[in-house]
């Protein structure tokens, strides 16, 4: 049986590329890499800098990548009662990013799961805050009576304190 050199060289090159693919991973500048060894993560297993890194093959280590850019999500319109018993329909847009990847990867498995947790937190806190204001603070002909900025900052402070600690 006669072997050709080009076929043999091509096979060796392909095998080398496959091995390199199995033992390296790339983190882009918009990503954070989290290396899990046997499914567990340690504080030092978070890769924040862009570049090419080494890892053990799949059964030993797995790399999860998270987006480090600002994430935007919105809640659906929801009726919330005010202090004087009138209802307002509120839709909230939330902008957030991962601050501590280690804590995030322990508490949340994915960005979609984190969005759901943040939406629930926003809904609960905004109902509490909006219930402290009258309808006239939302709709009024007198500009001095409107308190949008105050309401927004109060909701943001309440949500940030809990979300930063938990997620």
Coordinates of C-alpha atoms in Angstrom, one line a residue:
X1 CA 0.0 0.0 0.0
X2 CA 1.5 3.3 -1.1
X3 CA 0.9 6.5 0.9
X4 CA 1.2 9.9 -0.7
X5 CA 3.1 12.6 1.2
X6 CA 0.5 15.4 0.6
X7 CA -2.3 13.4 2.1
X8 CA -0.1 12.5 5.1
X9 CA 0.9 16.1 5.7
X10 CA -2.7 17.3 5.3
X11 CA -3.8 14.8 7.9
X12 CA -1.1 15.8 10.4
X13 CA -2.0 19.5 9.9
X14 CA -5.7 18.9 10.4
X15 CA -5.0 16.8 13.6
X16 CA -2.8 19.6 14.9
X17 CA -5.5 22.2 14.3
X18 CA -8.1 20.0 16.0
X19 CA -5.8 19.6 19.1
X20 CA -5.1 23.3 19.2
X21 CA -8.9 24.0 19.0
X22 CA -9.5 21.7 22.0
X23 CA -6.8 23.2 24.2
X24 CA -7.2 27.0 23.5
X25 CA -9.9 29.5 23.7
X26 CA -10.2 33.1 22.7
X27 CA -11.7 36.0 24.6
X28 CA -12.7 39.1 22.6
X29 CA -12.6 42.6 24.0
X30 CA -16.4 42.6 24.4
X31 CA -16.4 39.3 26.4
X32 CA -15.5 37.9 29.7
X33 CA -14.3 34.3 29.9
X34 CA -15.2 32.0 32.8
X35 CA -13.2 28.8 33.0
X36 CA -15.0 26.0 34.8
X37 CA -13.0 23.0 36.0
X38 CA -15.2 19.9 36.4
X39 CA -18.1 22.3 36.5
X40 CA -16.8 24.4 39.4
X41 CA -15.4 28.0 39.3
X42 CA -12.8 29.7 41.4
X43 CA -12.1 33.4 41.8
X44 CA -9.0 33.2 39.6
X45 CA -10.8 31.5 36.7
X46 CA -12.3 34.7 35.3
X47 CA -10.6 36.0 32.2
X48 CA -11.3 39.7 31.6
X49 CA -8.5 40.6 29.1
X50 CA -8.8 39.9 25.4
X51 CA -6.5 37.3 23.9
X52 CA -5.8 33.6 23.3
X53 CA -5.6 31.4 26.4
X54 CA -4.8 27.7 27.2
X55 CA -7.2 25.3 28.8
X56 CA -7.6 21.6 29.3
X57 CA -9.8 19.7 26.8
X58 CA -13.6 19.6 27.3
X59 CA -14.3 16.9 29.9
X60 CA -11.9 18.7 32.3
X61 CA -12.5 22.4 31.5
X62 CA -15.3 24.3 29.9
X63 CA -15.3 28.0 29.0
X64 CA -18.4 30.1 29.3
X65 CA -18.3 33.6 27.7
X66 CA -20.4 36.5 29.0
X67 CA -21.0 39.8 27.2
X68 CA -19.3 42.7 29.1
X69 CA -21.2 45.4 27.1
X70 CA -24.2 47.2 28.5
X71 CA -27.4 45.1 28.3
X72 CA -30.7 46.7 27.6
X73 CA -34.1 45.2 28.4
X74 CA -37.6 46.5 29.0
X75 CA -40.6 45.5 31.1
X76 CA -44.0 45.2 29.7
X77 CA -46.6 47.9 30.4
X78 CA -48.1 47.3 33.8
X79 CA -50.7 49.2 35.8
X80 CA -49.4 50.5 39.1
X81 CA -51.7 52.2 41.7
X82 CA -50.6 55.6 43.0
X83 CA -51.0 56.8 46.6
X84 CA -54.3 58.5 45.8
X85 CA -55.8 55.3 44.2
X86 CA -55.4 56.1 40.5
X87 CA -53.5 53.8 38.2
X88 CA -50.6 54.6 35.9
X89 CA -49.3 52.3 33.2
X90 CA -45.5 52.0 33.5
X91 CA -43.0 50.6 31.1
X92 CA -39.4 50.5 32.3
X93 CA -36.2 50.3 30.3
X94 CA -33.3 48.8 32.1
X95 CA -29.6 49.2 31.2
X96 CA -27.2 47.0 33.1
X97 CA -23.8 45.3 32.8
X98 CA -21.9 42.6 34.6
X99 CA -19.7 44.2 37.3
X100 CA -18.4 41.1 39.1
X101 CA -18.3 38.1 36.7
X102 CA -17.4 35.6 39.5
X103 CA -20.5 36.5 41.6
X104 CA -22.6 36.7 38.4
X105 CA -21.6 33.2 37.2
X106 CA -22.4 31.7 40.6
X107 CA -25.8 33.4 41.0
X108 CA -27.0 33.4 37.3
X109 CA -26.4 30.8 34.6
X110 CA -27.0 33.1 31.7
X111 CA -27.8 36.7 30.7
X112 CA -31.4 35.7 30.0
X113 CA -31.8 34.4 33.6
X114 CA -30.3 37.6 34.9
X115 CA -32.6 39.7 32.8
X116 CA -35.6 37.9 34.3
X117 CA -34.3 38.4 37.9
X118 CA -33.7 42.1 37.3
X119 CA -37.1 42.6 35.7
X120 CA -38.8 41.0 38.7
X121 CA -36.8 43.2 41.1
X122 CA -37.7 46.3 39.1
X123 CA -41.4 45.4 39.1
X124 CA -41.5 44.9 42.8
X125 CA -39.5 48.0 43.7
X126 CA -41.2 50.3 41.2
X127 CA -44.6 49.3 42.6
X128 CA -43.4 50.2 46.1
X129 CA -41.9 53.5 45.1
X130 CA -44.8 54.6 42.8
X131 CA -47.3 53.8 45.6
X132 CA -45.7 56.7 47.6
X133 CA -46.6 59.4 45.0
X134 CA -49.8 61.0 43.9
X135 CA -51.1 60.9 40.3
X136 CA -50.4 64.6 40.1
X137 CA -46.7 63.9 40.4
X138 CA -46.9 62.1 37.0
X139 CA -49.5 64.2 35.1
X140 CA -49.9 67.9 35.9
X141 CA -50.1 71.3 34.1
X142 CA -47.8 72.7 36.8
X143 CA -44.2 71.7 36.0
X144 CA -43.1 72.2 39.6
X145 CA -45.5 69.4 40.7
X146 CA -43.9 66.8 38.3
X147 CA -41.4 64.5 40.0
X148 CA -40.1 62.1 37.3
X149 CA -36.5 62.6 38.1
X150 CA -37.0 62.0 41.8
X151 CA -39.1 58.9 41.2
X152 CA -36.6 57.5 38.7
X153 CA -33.6 58.1 41.0
X154 CA -35.4 56.5 44.0
X155 CA -36.3 53.4 42.0
X156 CA -32.7 53.2 40.7
X157 CA -31.2 53.5 44.2
X158 CA -33.5 50.8 45.5
X159 CA -32.8 48.4 42.7
X160 CA -29.0 49.0 42.5
X161 CA -28.5 48.3 46.2
X162 CA -30.0 44.9 46.0
X163 CA -28.9 43.9 42.4
X164 CA -25.3 44.8 43.0
X165 CA -25.2 42.6 46.2
X166 CA -27.1 39.6 44.8
X167 CA -26.2 39.5 41.1

